[in-house]
């Protein structure tokens, strides 16, 4: 009833389903772990935990300056992990190194006066970090963080090189099996674009909910303030 | 009595406070007057324990609060300090700004902290702003929140650094009323300013600081009325010129 290529595409879809499951699993695991690790490394590079600066610096420079594929090969060939684990570790290392620098930018952007106010109120360093520094830093870097997560979603495709069945691998296998490159290319393209759009709009939503909290407007005297008349 | 004895503070080679000594009576409004850059903010930073200093002692009622060249450890929160820019926590509502430190530092239950914060906001006439974020408040309202936040920690002495900056005359009068109410409640205030009219209206005692040293002190703002020192005369002249230029 359908042209032959449509039947072939329908037959190839389950492989995409399996691939998508791996892609999503890599994305969420590397995203969460990479983000948390990135925040910790960012704090290590900030003035709040100065003792671990050299270690944090080394971590960031190591994984930021090596191509992602080389990190993957290191975990796969040198350390002999399975394809999935090697891919996951490489993505975590890459994502955390870049996230650390983004988060650090947010941390450094916090006004010195707020830190002083917190110290005057007697907050401990841990309370300062957990209640003031990190929440505000994260709110300020949401747009850049969205980019970071989008890059991560796309970079999950490197596991193709170590034989893990993800969306890219499913596309390659299907197009080779059915000799239908463009049809399967557009399916893979649609999956990646949809994933990225979901990430963009999820972050937009987060930005919307945190917008009112992000910046103190400059102190400008105005005459529209409902204040009691002087005695 | 809050005593500052032989306080010396340096930033590299620059001496911000040079053997500064003063005694501030409790339960009244002490006003520190001086031109910009004379060391008023540095003095407050040292008294509040925010900045370490090379030499000197801060005493409250005979008890040493901070000693120079020793690690600052001020657990008692005797001194409260409202910074010049108010420094509210931008991501927290007014109510959370007030309750954060009492909950975390004094381990006050949230319910009790909020009840006290509401009392404080009502006193400051901004109870209706309790759920607003700092960027939704005007300058005067931000200042009231900052004062209320400092008072939530039950200080005995409150330092206000240049509180009239960026306030229009109507708000300055409202601030004066607030300051007088705080003193009536038993708080001691030390206010720094270069606004002469403001100092004249609120001061119980005034102190003139010049280049990191206490030049002179007087009851009320008498030192401005009968200036004995050329530095004070010059300050008054500069301030009058500045105000006439603004007008």
mmCIF file of N, CA and C in Angstrom, chain B residues 146-238:
data_model
loop_
_atom_site.group_PDB
_atom_site.id
_atom_site.type_symbol
_atom_site.label_atom_id
_atom_site.label_comp_id
_atom_site.label_asym_id
_atom_site.label_seq_id
_atom_site.Cartn_x
_atom_site.Cartn_y
_atom_site.Cartn_z
ATOM 1 N N UNK B 146 16.736 46.790 54.730
ATOM 2 C CA UNK B 146 18.109 46.545 55.192
ATOM 3 C C UNK B 146 18.232 46.842 56.689
ATOM 4 N N UNK B 147 17.592 47.912 57.140
ATOM 5 C CA UNK B 147 17.641 48.256 58.570
ATOM 6 C C UNK B 147 16.913 47.168 59.371
ATOM 7 N N UNK B 148 15.736 46.786 58.898
ATOM 8 C CA UNK B 148 14.951 45.757 59.598
ATOM 9 C C UNK B 148 15.735 44.450 59.670
ATOM 10 N N UNK B 149 16.421 44.105 58.567
ATOM 11 C CA UNK B 149 17.202 42.852 58.532
ATOM 12 C C UNK B 149 18.320 42.878 59.575
ATOM 13 N N UNK B 150 18.973 44.039 59.712
ATOM 14 C CA UNK B 150 20.051 44.146 60.703
ATOM 15 C C UNK B 150 19.486 44.035 62.118
ATOM 16 N N UNK B 151 18.323 44.639 62.346
ATOM 17 C CA UNK B 151 17.735 44.633 63.699
ATOM 18 C C UNK B 151 17.223 43.245 64.082
ATOM 19 N N UNK B 152 16.890 42.428 63.087
ATOM 20 C CA UNK B 152 16.419 41.066 63.362
ATOM 21 C C UNK B 152 17.442 40.260 64.167
ATOM 22 N N UNK B 153 18.724 40.649 64.087
ATOM 23 C CA UNK B 153 19.767 39.911 64.815
ATOM 24 C C UNK B 153 19.967 40.466 66.225
ATOM 25 N N UNK B 154 19.056 41.337 66.658
ATOM 26 C CA UNK B 154 19.096 41.924 68.011
ATOM 27 C C UNK B 154 20.419 42.613 68.364
ATOM 28 N N UNK B 155 20.904 43.522 67.524
ATOM 29 C CA UNK B 155 22.149 44.201 67.897
ATOM 30 C C UNK B 155 21.887 45.239 68.982
ATOM 31 N N UNK B 156 22.943 45.594 69.721
ATOM 32 C CA UNK B 156 22.813 46.677 70.712
ATOM 33 C C UNK B 156 23.147 48.012 70.054
ATOM 34 N N UNK B 157 24.036 47.935 69.071
ATOM 35 C CA UNK B 157 24.472 49.148 68.371
ATOM 36 C C UNK B 157 24.248 48.939 66.876
ATOM 37 N N UNK B 158 23.690 49.947 66.221
ATOM 38 C CA UNK B 158 23.464 49.827 64.775
ATOM 39 C C UNK B 158 24.278 50.898 64.051
ATOM 40 N N UNK B 159 25.058 50.455 63.065
ATOM 41 C CA UNK B 159 25.853 51.393 62.276
ATOM 42 C C UNK B 159 25.135 51.645 60.954
ATOM 43 N N UNK B 160 24.922 52.893 60.620
ATOM 44 C CA UNK B 160 24.301 53.238 59.329
ATOM 45 C C UNK B 160 25.303 54.059 58.534
ATOM 46 N N UNK B 161 25.715 53.502 57.400
ATOM 47 C CA UNK B 161 26.742 54.178 56.604
ATOM 48 C C UNK B 161 26.086 55.028 55.524
ATOM 49 N N UNK B 162 26.260 56.314 55.612
ATOM 50 C CA UNK B 162 25.728 57.274 54.628
ATOM 51 C C UNK B 162 24.285 56.936 54.247
ATOM 52 N N UNK B 163 23.376 56.908 55.214
ATOM 53 C CA UNK B 163 22.017 56.448 54.882
ATOM 54 C C UNK B 163 21.216 57.423 54.022
ATOM 55 N N UNK B 164 21.678 58.673 53.934
ATOM 56 C CA UNK B 164 20.885 59.638 53.151
ATOM 57 C C UNK B 164 21.270 59.653 51.676
ATOM 58 N N UNK B 165 22.345 58.929 51.336
ATOM 59 C CA UNK B 165 22.759 58.898 49.924
ATOM 60 C C UNK B 165 21.611 58.396 49.062
ATOM 61 N N UNK B 166 21.381 59.039 47.956
ATOM 62 C CA UNK B 166 20.357 58.620 46.982
ATOM 63 C C UNK B 166 18.937 58.692 47.528
ATOM 64 N N UNK B 167 18.729 59.444 48.613
ATOM 65 C CA UNK B 167 17.360 59.628 49.101
ATOM 66 C C UNK B 167 16.934 61.062 48.839
ATOM 67 N N UNK B 168 15.689 61.242 48.416
ATOM 68 C CA UNK B 168 15.200 62.612 48.230
ATOM 69 C C UNK B 168 14.782 63.179 49.596
ATOM 70 N N UNK B 169 14.558 64.516 49.695
ATOM 71 C CA UNK B 169 14.311 65.133 51.004
ATOM 72 C C UNK B 169 13.168 64.482 51.783
ATOM 73 N N UNK B 170 12.098 64.085 51.093
ATOM 74 C CA UNK B 170 10.958 63.484 51.798
ATOM 75 C C UNK B 170 11.390 62.184 52.483
ATOM 76 N N UNK B 171 12.209 61.407 51.763
ATOM 77 C CA UNK B 171 12.677 60.135 52.321
ATOM 78 C C UNK B 171 13.684 60.350 53.440
ATOM 79 N N UNK B 172 14.445 61.441 53.348
ATOM 80 C CA UNK B 172 15.403 61.744 54.421
ATOM 81 C C UNK B 172 14.639 62.025 55.712
ATOM 82 N N UNK B 173 13.539 62.770 55.612
ATOM 83 C CA UNK B 173 12.721 63.057 56.800
ATOM 84 C C UNK B 173 12.119 61.758 57.363
ATOM 85 N N UNK B 174 11.664 60.891 56.471
ATOM 86 C CA UNK B 174 11.099 59.611 56.923
ATOM 87 C C UNK B 174 12.162 58.775 57.632
ATOM 88 N N UNK B 175 13.396 58.829 57.094
ATOM 89 C CA UNK B 175 14.505 58.086 57.705
ATOM 90 C C UNK B 175 14.814 58.633 59.103
ATOM 91 N N UNK B 176 14.786 59.953 59.213
ATOM 92 C CA UNK B 176 15.040 60.573 60.531
ATOM 93 C C UNK B 176 14.035 60.063 61.558
ATOM 94 N N UNK B 177 12.781 59.979 61.131
ATOM 95 C CA UNK B 177 11.725 59.509 62.030
ATOM 96 C C UNK B 177 12.017 58.056 62.457
ATOM 97 N N UNK B 178 12.400 57.231 61.481
ATOM 98 C CA UNK B 178 12.717 55.825 61.776
ATOM 99 C C UNK B 178 13.878 55.739 62.771
ATOM 100 N N UNK B 179 14.918 56.529 62.529
ATOM 101 C CA UNK B 179 16.109 56.491 63.403
ATOM 102 C C UNK B 179 15.714 56.872 64.831
ATOM 103 N N UNK B 180 14.878 57.894 64.968
ATOM 104 C CA UNK B 180 14.472 58.334 66.312
ATOM 105 C C UNK B 180 13.621 57.257 67.006
ATOM 106 N N UNK B 181 12.806 56.562 66.217
ATOM 107 C CA UNK B 181 11.994 55.470 66.788
ATOM 108 C C UNK B 181 12.888 54.338 67.296
ATOM 109 N N UNK B 182 13.944 54.038 66.527
ATOM 110 C CA UNK B 182 14.870 52.963 66.921
ATOM 111 C C UNK B 182 15.579 53.303 68.228
ATOM 112 N N UNK B 183 15.990 54.558 68.350
ATOM 113 C CA UNK B 183 16.668 54.979 69.582
ATOM 114 C C UNK B 183 15.690 54.934 70.751
ATOM 115 N N UNK B 184 14.441 55.316 70.503
ATOM 116 C CA UNK B 184 13.425 55.254 71.560
ATOM 117 C C UNK B 184 13.225 53.818 72.033
ATOM 118 N N UNK B 185 13.457 52.853 71.141
ATOM 119 C CA UNK B 185 13.349 51.429 71.511
ATOM 120 C C UNK B 185 14.588 50.921 72.246
ATOM 121 N N UNK B 186 15.574 51.780 72.467
ATOM 122 C CA UNK B 186 16.743 51.387 73.262
ATOM 123 C C UNK B 186 17.994 51.094 72.459
ATOM 124 N N UNK B 187 17.935 51.262 71.156
ATOM 125 C CA UNK B 187 19.100 50.958 70.317
ATOM 126 C C UNK B 187 20.069 52.155 70.318
ATOM 127 N N UNK B 188 21.350 51.851 70.152
ATOM 128 C CA UNK B 188 22.344 52.924 69.988
ATOM 129 C C UNK B 188 22.655 53.038 68.509
ATOM 130 N N UNK B 189 22.667 54.252 67.996
ATOM 131 C CA UNK B 189 22.949 54.409 66.567
ATOM 132 C C UNK B 189 24.232 55.181 66.336
ATOM 133 N N UNK B 190 25.015 54.696 65.405
ATOM 134 C CA UNK B 190 26.173 55.471 64.939
ATOM 135 C C UNK B 190 25.956 55.651 63.433
ATOM 136 N N UNK B 191 25.798 56.893 63.041
ATOM 137 C CA UNK B 191 25.426 57.191 61.649
ATOM 138 C C UNK B 191 26.536 58.011 61.017
ATOM 139 N N UNK B 192 26.979 57.601 59.835
ATOM 140 C CA UNK B 192 27.973 58.432 59.146
ATOM 141 C C UNK B 192 27.269 59.220 58.058
ATOM 142 N N UNK B 193 27.706 60.447 57.871
ATOM 143 C CA UNK B 193 27.072 61.270 56.834
ATOM 144 C C UNK B 193 27.957 62.453 56.465
ATOM 145 N N UNK B 194 27.720 62.994 55.277
ATOM 146 C CA UNK B 194 28.315 64.302 54.988
ATOM 147 C C UNK B 194 27.186 65.297 54.700
ATOM 148 N N UNK B 195 25.948 64.873 55.049
ATOM 149 C CA UNK B 195 24.754 65.696 54.854
ATOM 150 C C UNK B 195 24.562 66.521 56.139
ATOM 151 N N UNK B 196 24.900 67.804 56.078
ATOM 152 C CA UNK B 196 24.964 68.614 57.303
ATOM 153 C C UNK B 196 23.593 68.828 57.953
ATOM 154 N N UNK B 197 22.586 69.083 57.129
ATOM 155 C CA UNK B 197 21.242 69.326 57.667
ATOM 156 C C UNK B 197 20.732 68.103 58.413
ATOM 157 N N UNK B 198 20.953 66.944 57.834
ATOM 158 C CA UNK B 198 20.552 65.667 58.434
ATOM 159 C C UNK B 198 21.258 65.478 59.777
ATOM 160 N N UNK B 199 22.572 65.711 59.774
ATOM 161 C CA UNK B 199 23.364 65.561 61.005
ATOM 162 C C UNK B 199 22.837 66.518 62.073
ATOM 163 N N UNK B 200 22.562 67.725 61.671
ATOM 164 C CA UNK B 200 22.105 68.756 62.598
ATOM 165 C C UNK B 200 20.774 68.365 63.248
ATOM 166 N N UNK B 201 19.908 67.738 62.488
ATOM 167 C CA UNK B 201 18.574 67.415 63.014
ATOM 168 C C UNK B 201 18.571 66.181 63.924
ATOM 169 N N UNK B 202 19.480 65.238 63.687
ATOM 170 C CA UNK B 202 19.362 63.990 64.469
ATOM 171 C C UNK B 202 20.433 63.796 65.548
ATOM 172 N N UNK B 203 21.556 64.504 65.443
ATOM 173 C CA UNK B 203 22.702 64.156 66.296
ATOM 174 C C UNK B 203 22.470 64.464 67.772
ATOM 175 N N UNK B 204 22.774 63.474 68.632
ATOM 176 C CA UNK B 204 22.908 63.743 70.065
ATOM 177 C C UNK B 204 24.367 64.082 70.341
ATOM 178 N N UNK B 205 25.247 63.388 69.628
ATOM 179 C CA UNK B 205 26.681 63.677 69.700
ATOM 180 C C UNK B 205 27.227 63.612 68.291
ATOM 181 N N UNK B 206 28.187 64.458 68.002
ATOM 182 C CA UNK B 206 28.765 64.400 66.652
ATOM 183 C C UNK B 206 30.295 64.353 66.736
ATOM 184 N N UNK B 207 30.869 63.753 65.711
ATOM 185 C CA UNK B 207 32.314 63.503 65.675
ATOM 186 C C UNK B 207 32.782 63.878 64.277
ATOM 187 N N UNK B 208 33.839 64.673 64.184
ATOM 188 C CA UNK B 208 34.330 65.041 62.857
ATOM 189 C C UNK B 208 35.609 64.256 62.571
ATOM 190 N N UNK B 209 35.581 63.533 61.462
ATOM 191 C CA UNK B 209 36.739 62.709 61.090
ATOM 192 C C UNK B 209 37.438 63.358 59.899
ATOM 193 N N UNK B 210 38.743 63.442 60.005
ATOM 194 C CA UNK B 210 39.516 64.025 58.912
ATOM 195 C C UNK B 210 40.760 63.176 58.676
ATOM 196 N N UNK B 211 40.917 62.700 57.460
ATOM 197 C CA UNK B 211 42.074 61.860 57.072
ATOM 198 C C UNK B 211 42.363 60.747 58.081
ATOM 199 N N UNK B 212 41.326 60.037 58.455
ATOM 200 C CA UNK B 212 41.499 58.868 59.323
ATOM 201 C C UNK B 212 41.720 59.170 60.787
ATOM 202 N N UNK B 213 41.566 60.423 61.161
ATOM 203 C CA UNK B 213 41.745 60.779 62.584
ATOM 204 C C UNK B 213 40.512 61.495 63.090
ATOM 205 N N UNK B 214 40.224 61.312 64.393
ATOM 206 C CA UNK B 214 39.113 62.056 64.992
ATOM 207 C C UNK B 214 39.621 63.461 65.303
ATOM 208 N N UNK B 215 39.034 64.446 64.607
ATOM 209 C CA UNK B 215 39.509 65.818 64.783
ATOM 210 C C UNK B 215 38.922 66.424 66.047
ATOM 211 N N UNK B 216 37.590 66.286 66.186
ATOM 212 C CA UNK B 216 36.922 66.831 67.362
ATOM 213 C C UNK B 216 35.553 66.178 67.523
ATOM 214 N N UNK B 217 34.973 66.336 68.706
ATOM 215 C CA UNK B 217 33.626 65.811 68.960
ATOM 216 C C UNK B 217 32.849 66.852 69.757
ATOM 217 N N UNK B 218 31.524 66.776 69.662
ATOM 218 C CA UNK B 218 30.733 67.756 70.410
ATOM 219 C C UNK B 218 29.351 67.187 70.695
ATOM 220 N N UNK B 219 28.612 67.853 71.597
ATOM 221 C CA UNK B 219 27.205 67.497 71.791
ATOM 222 C C UNK B 219 26.427 68.048 70.595
ATOM 223 N N UNK B 220 25.269 67.425 70.343
ATOM 224 C CA UNK B 220 24.457 67.806 69.170
ATOM 225 C C UNK B 220 25.393 67.930 67.958
ATOM 226 N N UNK B 221 25.082 68.866 67.063
ATOM 227 C CA UNK B 221 25.996 69.061 65.939
ATOM 228 C C UNK B 221 26.709 70.398 66.103
ATOM 229 N N UNK B 222 27.064 70.699 67.356
ATOM 230 C CA UNK B 222 27.667 72.010 67.647
ATOM 231 C C UNK B 222 28.958 72.256 66.885
ATOM 232 N N UNK B 223 29.667 71.183 66.586
ATOM 233 C CA UNK B 223 30.936 71.385 65.886
ATOM 234 C C UNK B 223 30.756 71.995 64.502
ATOM 235 N N UNK B 224 29.529 71.881 63.983
ATOM 236 C CA UNK B 224 29.264 72.498 62.674
ATOM 237 C C UNK B 224 28.840 73.962 62.829
ATOM 238 N N UNK B 225 28.277 74.282 64.002
ATOM 239 C CA UNK B 225 27.788 75.652 64.199
ATOM 240 C C UNK B 225 28.910 76.625 64.531
ATOM 241 N N UNK B 226 29.847 76.159 65.350
ATOM 242 C CA UNK B 226 30.986 77.026 65.677
ATOM 243 C C UNK B 226 32.271 76.322 65.269
ATOM 244 N N UNK B 227 32.520 76.251 63.979
ATOM 245 C CA UNK B 227 33.688 75.471 63.535
ATOM 246 C C UNK B 227 34.999 76.079 64.024
ATOM 247 N N UNK B 228 35.718 75.277 64.823
ATOM 248 C CA UNK B 228 36.976 75.759 65.406
ATOM 249 C C UNK B 228 38.173 75.413 64.513
ATOM 250 N N UNK B 229 37.967 74.470 63.636
ATOM 251 C CA UNK B 229 39.094 73.971 62.848
ATOM 252 C C UNK B 229 38.938 74.377 61.383
ATOM 253 N N UNK B 230 40.054 74.730 60.737
ATOM 254 C CA UNK B 230 39.964 75.096 59.302
ATOM 255 C C UNK B 230 39.424 73.948 58.456
ATOM 256 N N UNK B 231 39.702 72.676 58.879
ATOM 257 C CA UNK B 231 39.211 71.512 58.116
ATOM 258 C C UNK B 231 37.689 71.484 58.103
ATOM 259 N N UNK B 232 37.078 71.829 59.258
ATOM 260 C CA UNK B 232 35.609 71.820 59.337
ATOM 261 C C UNK B 232 35.037 72.988 58.527
ATOM 262 N N UNK B 233 35.693 74.124 58.609
ATOM 263 C CA UNK B 233 35.235 75.283 57.836
ATOM 264 C C UNK B 233 35.265 74.960 56.342
ATOM 265 N N UNK B 234 36.349 74.309 55.927
ATOM 266 C CA UNK B 234 36.490 73.944 54.512
ATOM 267 C C UNK B 234 35.401 72.940 54.108
ATOM 268 N N UNK B 235 35.156 71.988 55.007
ATOM 269 C CA UNK B 235 34.116 70.974 54.737
ATOM 270 C C UNK B 235 32.748 71.644 54.563
ATOM 271 N N UNK B 236 32.431 72.565 55.482
ATOM 272 C CA UNK B 236 31.127 73.246 55.427
ATOM 273 C C UNK B 236 31.013 74.042 54.119
ATOM 274 N N UNK B 237 32.090 74.723 53.780
ATOM 275 C CA UNK B 237 32.094 75.521 52.549
ATOM 276 C C UNK B 237 31.872 74.629 51.317
ATOM 277 N N UNK B 238 32.598 73.505 51.288
ATOM 278 C CA UNK B 238 32.466 72.572 50.154
ATOM 279 C C UNK B 238 31.054 72.010 50.065
#
